Amino acid sequence: MDTSTDWSRRIISGIINYLKVNDPWHLFIEPHGVGEHLELQKGWQGDGVISRITSEKMATSLNARNIPVVNVSGMKVAGPQFPQVTSDMAIAARMAADYFLERGFKHFAYFSLQGLEYVARQRDAFDAAVRQAGHKCHFHSVKAHLGAQVPDWNIRVESLASWLSSLPKPLAVFTWSGGRELIHACQFAELRIPEEIALLSGTDDLLCEASHIPISAIRASSERIGFEAAAMLDELMRGKTVKAPTKLIPPMRVISRQSTEIFSIQDSAIVKALRFIHANAQRPIHVDEVAACASIHRRMLERRFKDILGRSPAEHIRRAHIEIAKKLLVDTNQSVADIAEKSGFGSAEYMASLFHDELGTTPLRYRREAALGLS
């Protein structure tokens, strides 16, 4: 596979994580770009291959080696088929839809790349999730750049700007990996981000964070894909039969950045309540003080939360605490007790209880699995 993208490098990290807790392998890795034609060197001797298979030619070449192969690509190509470990596009699309719906959006769009079947799967799953919530999704697509996962550099910004301008606002836009192009189109059309266009990328990489308007994105579980692919290849090289030919790995989480920092909710009291919760999620929050901040009676606050967001203020507070705790568990070495205090739980016991109820795990197990790419 290529080594030029964050996604591929994190998969390789997951493979290495597997080897840290299992028998070591001798790994053969060469640096390659995402657009290069990849094939094994003539005369290479090995026991198995983990590959991002992108063409029938590549599949046929690997099949001719007559050794176990695990495919980590989400593409469906003709030719020999191999056991596969890849991202769950449907869950990623549902996560994106829920993310926007929680912020009160009623107008949705998907910007996609033509000719990529796995992108079409994500688009269709996002459309289904939006329609299930009673809304309509608008679509626009452009050609991919030389088979890569980015729009062609010849994309007409004017056409994209015209499409965005024609749609109802505020608009929630989900895209495979065209975030920067959408930002350029918004600037061309003088559309404000995130006030008029809220943008979420389905692929998180350094460029999302480096954009002059940082782009919110879904963080794929690339390390876990690598870990599970290594485990599957290990079984195949030992002569075992894998239970399922395809293993789908759900994404980790949505990483919020400036491109979606807005609530598309007409109820000003609920907007005040949501902003208060997210601004104070590092400490314990009581529903009564949320109601006071929103200048509304508690019962009315709870009723409007249910009507608009489909959950209670207390449930939203718990979610906000959990998201901060998850980030601190993954990104820092702080103790569980310190993280419980800094994420508003008040005690490690209460945090552990909510992790069990909401995530089916413990904080320490979540941290260990995240370190190995399993969360």
Short mmCIF file of C-alpha atoms in Angstrom, two decimals:
data_model
loop_
_atom_site.label_atom_id
_atom_site.label_comp_id
_atom_site.label_asym_id
_atom_site.label_seq_id
_atom_site.Cartn_x
_atom_site.Cartn_y
_atom_site.Cartn_z
CA MET A 1 0.00 0.00 0.00
CA ASP A 2 1.02 3.62 -0.33
CA THR A 3 2.71 5.35 2.60
CA SER A 4 1.93 8.95 1.62
CA THR A 5 -1.42 9.38 3.40
CA ASP A 6 -2.33 9.62 7.07
CA TRP A 7 -4.82 6.77 6.54
CA SER A 8 -2.20 4.34 5.19
CA ARG A 9 0.45 5.23 7.74
CA ARG A 10 -2.01 4.72 10.57
CA ILE A 11 -2.91 1.30 9.14
CA ILE A 12 0.76 0.39 9.20
CA SER A 13 0.91 1.62 12.82
CA GLY A 14 -1.96 -0.76 13.61
CA ILE A 15 -0.04 -3.65 12.06
CA ILE A 16 2.98 -2.77 14.19
CA ASN A 17 0.74 -2.60 17.28
CA TYR A 18 -0.42 -6.16 16.56
CA LEU A 19 3.19 -7.33 16.41
CA LYS A 20 3.90 -5.72 19.80
CA VAL A 21 1.59 -8.22 21.50
CA ASN A 22 2.10 -11.19 19.17
CA ASP A 23 4.94 -12.99 17.42
CA PRO A 24 7.11 -10.49 15.53
CA TRP A 25 7.18 -10.56 11.74
CA HIS A 26 9.79 -9.34 9.31
CA LEU A 27 7.96 -6.47 7.60
CA PHE A 28 8.67 -5.40 4.03
CA ILE A 29 7.54 -1.78 3.58
CA GLU A 30 8.57 0.66 0.88
CA PRO A 31 7.57 4.34 0.53
CA HIS A 32 5.03 4.88 -2.24
CA GLY A 33 2.66 7.65 -3.31
CA VAL A 34 -1.11 7.21 -3.41
CA GLY A 35 -1.27 7.47 -7.21
CA GLU A 36 1.53 5.01 -7.98
CA HIS A 37 1.02 1.57 -9.51
CA LEU A 38 2.00 -0.78 -6.69
CA GLU A 39 3.26 -4.34 -7.08
CA LEU A 40 5.58 -6.71 -5.27
CA GLN A 41 9.16 -6.87 -6.50
CA LYS A 42 10.13 -9.79 -8.68
CA GLY A 43 11.83 -12.45 -6.62
CA TRP A 44 10.31 -11.24 -3.35
CA GLN A 45 9.79 -14.14 -0.96
CA GLY A 46 7.22 -13.80 1.81
CA ASP A 47 4.48 -15.59 3.69
CA GLY A 48 1.62 -13.10 3.34
CA VAL A 49 0.51 -9.68 2.14
CA ILE A 50 -1.65 -6.86 3.50
CA SER A 51 -2.59 -4.59 0.64
CA ARG A 52 -4.88 -1.77 -0.47
CA ILE A 53 -6.10 -3.43 -3.66
CA THR A 54 -7.26 -0.82 -6.17
CA SER A 55 -7.41 -2.64 -9.53
CA GLU A 56 -8.06 -5.99 -11.19
CA LYS A 57 -4.44 -6.06 -12.37
CA MET A 58 -3.22 -5.67 -8.80
CA ALA A 59 -5.57 -8.41 -7.54
CA THR A 60 -4.49 -10.81 -10.29
CA SER A 61 -0.81 -10.16 -9.59
CA LEU A 62 -1.23 -10.85 -5.87
CA ASN A 63 -3.31 -13.96 -6.52
CA ALA A 64 -0.53 -15.37 -8.69
CA ARG A 65 1.77 -15.39 -5.65
CA ASN A 66 -0.37 -18.14 -4.11
CA ILE A 67 0.09 -16.81 -0.56
CA PRO A 68 -2.47 -15.39 1.91
CA VAL A 69 -3.60 -11.82 1.15
CA VAL A 70 -5.76 -9.45 3.23
CA ASN A 71 -7.27 -6.44 1.49
CA VAL A 72 -7.70 -3.18 3.46
CA SER A 73 -9.29 -1.19 0.62
CA GLY A 74 -12.96 -0.30 0.59
CA MET A 75 -13.01 -0.58 -3.20
CA LYS A 76 -14.76 -3.39 -5.04
CA VAL A 77 -12.67 -4.40 -8.04
CA ALA A 78 -12.99 -7.21 -10.56
CA GLY A 79 -10.71 -10.23 -10.47
CA PRO A 80 -9.67 -12.48 -7.57
CA GLN A 81 -11.28 -11.65 -4.24
CA PHE A 82 -9.52 -11.72 -0.86
CA PRO A 83 -10.53 -11.49 2.81
CA GLN A 84 -11.08 -7.83 3.60
CA VAL A 85 -10.83 -5.49 6.59
CA THR A 86 -12.02 -1.96 5.89
CA SER A 87 -14.01 1.03 7.14
CA ASP A 88 -17.75 0.74 7.69
CA MET A 89 -19.11 3.39 5.31
CA ALA A 90 -22.70 3.03 6.50
CA ILE A 91 -21.84 3.74 10.13
CA ALA A 92 -19.67 6.71 9.10
CA ALA A 93 -22.58 8.14 7.11
CA ARG A 94 -24.98 7.59 10.01
CA MET A 95 -22.49 9.28 12.35
CA ALA A 96 -22.30 12.29 10.01
CA ALA A 97 -26.09 12.54 9.75
CA ASP A 98 -26.52 12.29 13.53
CA TYR A 99 -23.82 14.92 14.05
CA PHE A 100 -25.71 17.43 11.88
CA LEU A 101 -29.16 16.45 13.17
CA GLU A 102 -28.00 17.01 16.75
CA ARG A 103 -27.16 20.56 15.73
CA GLY A 104 -30.63 21.12 14.34
CA PHE A 105 -29.93 21.13 10.59
CA LYS A 106 -32.82 20.54 8.20
CA HIS A 107 -31.05 21.06 4.85
CA PHE A 108 -28.39 18.58 3.71
CA ALA A 109 -26.04 18.00 0.78
CA TYR A 110 -23.36 15.51 -0.24
CA PHE A 111 -20.37 16.38 -2.42
CA SER A 112 -18.91 13.22 -3.97
CA LEU A 113 -16.38 11.87 -6.43
CA GLN A 114 -17.48 10.10 -9.59
CA GLY A 115 -16.44 6.56 -10.43
CA LEU A 116 -15.62 5.43 -6.89
CA GLU A 117 -18.07 2.77 -5.75
CA TYR A 118 -17.21 3.03 -2.05
CA VAL A 119 -17.83 6.79 -2.12
CA ALA A 120 -21.23 6.10 -3.70
CA ARG A 121 -21.97 3.70 -0.82
CA GLN A 122 -21.22 6.43 1.71
CA ARG A 123 -23.34 8.93 -0.23
CA ASP A 124 -26.31 6.54 -0.39
CA ALA A 125 -26.04 5.71 3.32
CA PHE A 126 -25.95 9.43 4.21
CA ASP A 127 -28.98 10.05 1.99
CA ALA A 128 -30.86 7.19 3.66
CA ALA A 129 -30.08 8.52 7.16
CA VAL A 130 -31.20 12.04 6.21
CA ARG A 131 -34.42 10.77 4.61
CA GLN A 132 -35.15 8.61 7.64
CA ALA A 133 -35.09 11.82 9.70
CA GLY A 134 -37.63 13.36 7.31
CA HIS A 135 -35.30 15.56 5.26
CA LYS A 136 -33.97 15.75 1.69
CA CYS A 137 -30.34 15.49 0.58
CA HIS A 138 -28.94 17.34 -2.46
CA PHE A 139 -26.03 15.96 -4.51
CA HIS A 140 -23.14 17.21 -6.58
CA SER A 141 -20.23 15.17 -7.98
CA VAL A 142 -16.97 15.74 -9.85
CA LYS A 143 -14.34 13.52 -11.39
CA ALA A 144 -11.61 12.09 -9.17
CA HIS A 145 -7.98 13.03 -9.83
CA LEU A 146 -6.24 10.13 -11.61
CA GLY A 147 -8.05 7.53 -9.54
CA ALA A 148 -7.02 9.14 -6.25
CA GLN A 149 -9.41 10.01 -3.44
CA VAL A 150 -9.40 13.76 -4.12
CA PRO A 151 -11.24 15.93 -6.66
CA ASP A 152 -9.58 16.65 -10.00
CA TRP A 153 -7.54 19.85 -9.87
CA ASN A 154 -9.48 21.00 -12.94
CA ILE A 155 -12.68 21.22 -10.90
CA ARG A 156 -14.73 24.28 -11.83
CA VAL A 157 -15.02 26.30 -8.64
CA GLU A 158 -17.67 28.47 -10.31
CA SER A 159 -19.92 25.45 -10.92
CA LEU A 160 -19.51 24.22 -7.37
CA ALA A 161 -20.16 27.72 -6.01
CA SER A 162 -23.31 27.99 -8.13
CA TRP A 163 -24.59 24.67 -6.78
CA LEU A 164 -23.98 25.70 -3.16
CA SER A 165 -25.63 29.09 -3.73
CA SER A 166 -28.76 27.45 -5.14
CA LEU A 167 -29.45 25.34 -2.05
CA PRO A 168 -31.44 26.34 1.07
CA LYS A 169 -29.50 27.67 4.05
CA PRO A 170 -28.19 26.97 6.58
CA LEU A 171 -26.82 23.90 4.77
CA ALA A 172 -25.04 20.87 6.23
CA VAL A 173 -22.59 19.46 3.68
CA PHE A 174 -20.95 16.04 4.02
CA THR A 175 -18.12 15.19 1.63
CA TRP A 176 -15.77 12.28 1.02
CA SER A 177 -12.60 14.37 0.81
CA GLY A 178 -13.34 17.60 -1.04
CA GLY A 179 -13.40 19.92 1.94
CA ARG A 180 -10.80 22.41 0.75
CA GLU A 181 -12.44 22.69 -2.68
CA LEU A 182 -15.78 23.42 -1.00
CA ILE A 183 -14.18 26.15 1.10
CA HIS A 184 -12.76 27.77 -2.05
CA ALA A 185 -16.21 27.58 -3.67
CA CYS A 186 -17.84 29.17 -0.62
CA GLN A 187 -15.36 32.02 -0.73
CA PHE A 188 -16.00 32.49 -4.45
CA ALA A 189 -19.77 32.65 -3.79
CA GLU A 190 -19.29 34.78 -0.64
CA LEU A 191 -20.98 32.11 1.49
CA ARG A 192 -20.05 32.13 5.17
CA ILE A 193 -18.61 29.05 6.90
CA PRO A 194 -20.09 27.79 9.17
CA GLU A 195 -22.99 30.27 9.39
CA GLU A 196 -24.42 29.39 5.96
CA ILE A 197 -22.45 26.26 5.03
CA ALA A 198 -21.41 23.77 7.71
CA LEU A 199 -18.84 21.36 6.31
CA LEU A 200 -17.90 17.86 7.50
CA SER A 201 -15.32 15.67 5.75
CA GLY A 202 -15.59 11.89 5.75
CA THR A 203 -11.80 11.63 5.66
CA ASP A 204 -9.67 13.22 8.38
CA ASP A 205 -6.08 14.13 7.59
CA LEU A 206 -3.50 16.80 8.28
CA LEU A 207 -4.92 18.97 5.49
CA CYS A 208 -8.28 19.22 7.26
CA GLU A 209 -6.58 20.70 10.30
CA ALA A 210 -4.18 22.82 8.24
CA SER A 211 -6.92 24.47 6.17
CA HIS A 212 -7.26 28.20 6.87
CA ILE A 213 -10.79 27.28 8.00
CA PRO A 214 -10.10 24.02 9.89
CA ILE A 215 -12.45 21.31 8.64
CA SER A 216 -14.42 19.00 10.93
CA ALA A 217 -13.95 15.37 9.96
CA ILE A 218 -14.73 11.76 10.79
CA ARG A 219 -11.71 9.97 12.23
CA ALA A 220 -11.47 6.50 10.73
CA SER A 221 -10.22 3.62 12.89
CA SER A 222 -7.21 3.11 10.63
CA GLU A 223 -5.01 1.67 13.38
CA ARG A 224 -7.70 -0.85 14.22
CA ILE A 225 -8.04 -1.78 10.53
CA GLY A 226 -4.30 -2.49 10.47
CA PHE A 227 -4.47 -4.43 13.74
CA GLU A 228 -7.41 -6.58 12.60
CA ALA A 229 -5.89 -7.12 9.15
CA ALA A 230 -2.69 -8.35 10.78
CA ALA A 231 -4.69 -10.69 13.02
CA MET A 232 -6.59 -12.03 9.99
CA LEU A 233 -3.39 -12.54 7.99
CA ASP A 234 -1.83 -14.30 10.98
CA GLU A 235 -4.70 -16.83 10.98
CA LEU A 236 -4.45 -17.37 7.23
CA MET A 237 -0.68 -17.92 7.37
CA ARG A 238 -1.27 -20.53 10.10
CA GLY A 239 -3.58 -22.39 7.75
CA LYS A 240 -6.81 -21.37 9.45
CA THR A 241 -10.03 -20.27 7.75
CA VAL A 242 -11.34 -16.82 8.67
CA LYS A 243 -14.91 -16.74 9.98
CA ALA A 244 -16.05 -13.85 7.79
CA PRO A 245 -14.48 -12.80 4.45
CA THR A 246 -15.23 -9.12 5.17
CA LYS A 247 -14.75 -7.30 8.49
CA LEU A 248 -16.13 -3.76 8.69
CA ILE A 249 -14.57 -1.41 11.25
CA PRO A 250 -16.64 1.56 12.50
CA PRO A 251 -14.97 5.00 12.64
CA MET A 252 -13.71 6.40 15.93
CA ARG A 253 -15.48 9.74 16.28
CA VAL A 254 -16.23 13.11 14.73
CA ILE A 255 -13.51 15.67 15.32
CA SER A 256 -15.18 19.08 15.54
CA ARG A 257 -13.39 22.09 14.08
CA GLN A 258 -14.34 25.58 12.92
CA SER A 259 -16.23 24.45 9.79
CA THR A 260 -19.16 23.13 11.89
CA GLU A 261 -19.09 25.38 14.95
CA ILE A 262 -22.76 26.35 14.74
CA PHE A 263 -26.20 25.16 15.84
CA SER A 264 -28.90 25.41 13.17
CA ILE A 265 -31.75 25.67 15.66
CA GLN A 266 -34.37 28.41 15.61
CA ASP A 267 -35.13 28.09 19.32
CA SER A 268 -32.76 30.63 20.89
CA ALA A 269 -33.21 29.17 24.37
CA ILE A 270 -32.03 25.73 23.21
CA VAL A 271 -29.07 27.27 21.37
CA LYS A 272 -28.07 29.08 24.58
CA ALA A 273 -28.43 25.81 26.52
CA LEU A 274 -26.29 23.83 24.05
CA ARG A 275 -23.57 26.47 23.99
CA PHE A 276 -23.54 26.56 27.79
CA ILE A 277 -23.23 22.76 28.02
CA HIS A 278 -20.36 22.54 25.51
CA ALA A 279 -18.53 25.50 27.06
CA ASN A 280 -18.73 24.04 30.57
CA ALA A 281 -18.49 20.29 29.94
CA GLN A 282 -15.17 20.16 31.80
CA ARG A 283 -17.03 20.50 35.10
CA PRO A 284 -20.21 19.01 36.60
CA ILE A 285 -23.32 20.62 35.09
CA HIS A 286 -26.80 20.58 36.57
CA VAL A 287 -29.91 20.86 34.42
CA ASP A 288 -31.22 23.67 36.63
CA GLU A 289 -28.24 25.91 35.83
CA VAL A 290 -28.64 25.13 32.10
CA ALA A 291 -32.27 26.23 32.36
CA ALA A 292 -31.23 29.40 34.22
CA CYS A 293 -28.66 30.22 31.52
CA ALA A 294 -31.33 29.74 28.83
CA SER A 295 -33.83 31.85 30.86
CA ILE A 296 -36.43 29.09 30.72
CA HIS A 297 -38.19 26.83 33.23
CA ARG A 298 -36.61 23.41 33.65
CA ARG A 299 -39.70 21.50 32.53
CA MET A 300 -40.00 23.64 29.41
CA LEU A 301 -36.28 23.13 28.70
CA GLU A 302 -36.67 19.35 28.95
CA ARG A 303 -39.76 19.38 26.72
CA ARG A 304 -38.04 21.47 24.02
CA PHE A 305 -34.91 19.29 24.13
CA LYS A 306 -37.05 16.23 23.52
CA ASP A 307 -38.98 17.89 20.71
CA ILE A 308 -35.95 19.36 18.92
CA LEU A 309 -33.08 16.99 19.71
CA GLY A 310 -34.87 13.81 20.71
CA ARG A 311 -33.18 13.52 24.12
CA SER A 312 -33.14 15.18 27.51
CA PRO A 313 -30.71 17.89 28.69
CA ALA A 314 -29.23 15.38 31.15
CA GLU A 315 -28.52 12.93 28.32
CA HIS A 316 -26.82 15.66 26.29
CA ILE A 317 -24.71 16.66 29.30
CA ARG A 318 -23.57 13.05 29.76
CA ARG A 319 -22.62 12.82 26.09
CA ALA A 320 -20.56 16.00 26.35
CA HIS A 321 -18.71 14.68 29.42
CA ILE A 322 -18.01 11.33 27.75
CA GLU A 323 -16.61 12.94 24.59
CA ILE A 324 -14.13 15.00 26.63
CA ALA A 325 -13.13 11.94 28.67
CA LYS A 326 -12.57 9.85 25.53
CA LYS A 327 -10.31 12.52 24.05
CA LEU A 328 -8.27 12.84 27.25
CA LEU A 329 -7.94 9.07 27.59
CA VAL A 330 -6.55 8.80 24.06
CA ASP A 331 -4.48 11.99 23.86
CA THR A 332 -2.96 12.16 27.37
CA ASN A 333 -1.38 9.95 30.03
CA GLN A 334 -3.40 11.49 32.86
CA SER A 335 -4.88 9.17 35.48
CA VAL A 336 -8.52 8.11 35.29
CA ALA A 337 -9.21 10.11 38.46
CA ASP A 338 -7.73 13.29 36.95
CA ILE A 339 -9.63 12.77 33.69
CA ALA A 340 -12.88 12.22 35.58
CA GLU A 341 -12.37 15.57 37.29
CA LYS A 342 -11.41 17.39 34.07
CA SER A 343 -14.33 15.98 32.07
CA GLY A 344 -17.01 16.97 34.56
CA PHE A 345 -17.86 13.58 36.08
CA GLY A 346 -16.89 14.48 39.61
CA SER A 347 -15.59 11.00 40.43
CA ALA A 348 -13.83 8.12 38.69
CA GLU A 349 -16.58 5.78 39.86
CA TYR A 350 -19.31 7.80 38.16
CA MET A 351 -17.27 8.01 34.95
CA ALA A 352 -16.67 4.24 35.00
CA SER A 353 -20.40 3.66 35.49
CA LEU A 354 -21.34 5.81 32.49
CA PHE A 355 -18.62 4.24 30.31
CA HIS A 356 -20.10 0.84 31.14
CA ASP A 357 -23.66 1.96 30.40
CA GLU A 358 -22.94 4.01 27.27
CA LEU A 359 -19.91 2.30 25.72
CA GLY A 360 -19.93 -1.18 27.24
CA THR A 361 -16.36 -0.85 28.47
CA THR A 362 -14.22 0.72 31.20
CA PRO A 363 -12.08 3.86 30.88
CA LEU A 364 -8.84 1.88 31.24
CA ARG A 365 -9.91 -0.71 28.67
CA TYR A 366 -10.95 2.07 26.29
CA ARG A 367 -7.49 3.63 26.68
CA ARG A 368 -5.66 0.31 26.17
CA GLU A 369 -7.68 -0.57 23.09
CA ALA A 370 -7.24 2.92 21.66
CA ALA A 371 -3.47 2.57 22.09
CA LEU A 372 -3.59 -0.63 20.04
CA GLY A 373 -6.01 0.83 17.53
CA LEU A 374 -8.97 -1.23 18.77
CA SER A 375 -11.27 1.63 19.83
#
